[in-house]
Amino acid sequence: MMQAVAAACLARGIPSTAIFLSLERNMACAAGLCGLCQFGPAFVCRDGPVFRHDRIGPFLAVSHL
Ligand code: FES
């Protein structure tokens, strides 16, 4: 759903830098150590949970991330 909404925003001319996504992932350590919450190069517990689309957008299309 986030991917579809972000695509709709981009199609309406909203820049990728103005789209923010709030991610939820299972967590264990909550300190960036275990990698359970990793989404692409980002750790949701340490770096998020809110990310700008230009940072994580390319990873939304990757299944099993
Ligand atoms: S919960 Fe362990 S790295 Fe995020």
Coordinates of C-alpha atoms and ligand atoms in Angstrom, one line a residue:
M1 CA 0.0 0.0 0.0
M2 CA 2.8 2.5 0.8
Q3 CA 4.3 1.8 -2.6
A4 CA 1.0 2.6 -4.3
V5 CA 0.4 5.8 -2.3
A6 CA 3.9 6.9 -2.9
A7 CA 3.5 6.3 -6.7
A8 CA 0.3 8.2 -6.7
C9 CA 2.0 11.1 -4.9
L10 CA 4.9 11.1 -7.4
A11 CA 2.4 10.9 -10.3
R12 CA 0.8 14.1 -9.0
G13 CA 4.1 15.9 -8.9
I14 CA 5.0 15.7 -5.3
P15 CA 8.7 15.4 -5.0
S16 CA 10.3 12.3 -3.5
T17 CA 11.9 14.4 -0.9
A18 CA 8.5 15.6 0.4
I19 CA 7.0 12.1 0.8
F20 CA 7.5 10.5 4.2
L21 CA 6.7 6.9 5.1
S22 CA 6.4 5.4 8.5
L23 CA 7.6 1.8 8.6
E24 CA 6.8 -0.9 11.1
R25 CA 9.1 -3.9 11.4
N26 CA 9.5 -6.6 14.0
M27 CA 12.2 -5.7 16.4
A28 CA 14.4 -7.5 18.9
C29 CA 17.3 -5.3 20.1
A30 CA 15.9 -1.8 19.2
A31 CA 19.5 -0.6 19.0
G32 CA 20.7 -1.4 15.5
L33 CA 22.5 -4.5 16.5
C34 CA 20.5 -7.6 15.5
G35 CA 19.4 -6.6 12.0
L36 CA 15.8 -7.9 12.5
C37 CA 14.3 -4.6 11.5
Q38 CA 16.6 -3.9 8.6
F39 CA 14.9 -2.5 5.5
G40 CA 17.4 -2.1 2.7
P41 CA 20.4 -0.1 4.1
A42 CA 18.3 1.3 7.0
F43 CA 17.5 0.0 10.4
V44 CA 13.9 1.0 11.4
C45 CA 14.7 1.0 15.1
R46 CA 17.8 3.2 14.8
D47 CA 17.2 5.3 11.7
G48 CA 13.4 5.5 11.6
P49 CA 10.6 4.7 11.9
V50 CA 9.9 7.6 9.5
F51 CA 11.9 7.8 6.3
R52 CA 11.9 10.1 3.3
H53 CA 10.8 8.3 0.2
D54 CA 14.0 9.2 -1.7
R55 CA 15.9 7.1 0.8
I56 CA 13.8 3.9 0.9
G57 CA 11.6 4.2 -2.2
P58 CA 13.8 1.9 -4.3
F59 CA 13.5 -0.9 -1.6
L60 CA 9.7 -0.8 -1.5
A61 CA 9.5 -2.8 -4.7
V62 CA 11.9 -5.5 -3.4
S63 CA 9.9 -8.4 -2.0
H64 CA 11.0 -10.2 1.2
L65 CA 12.9 -7.3 2.6
Ligands
FES1 S1 15.7 -4.3 16.2 FE1 17.7 -5.1 16.1 S2 18.6 -3.9 14.6 FE2 16.6 -3.0 14.8

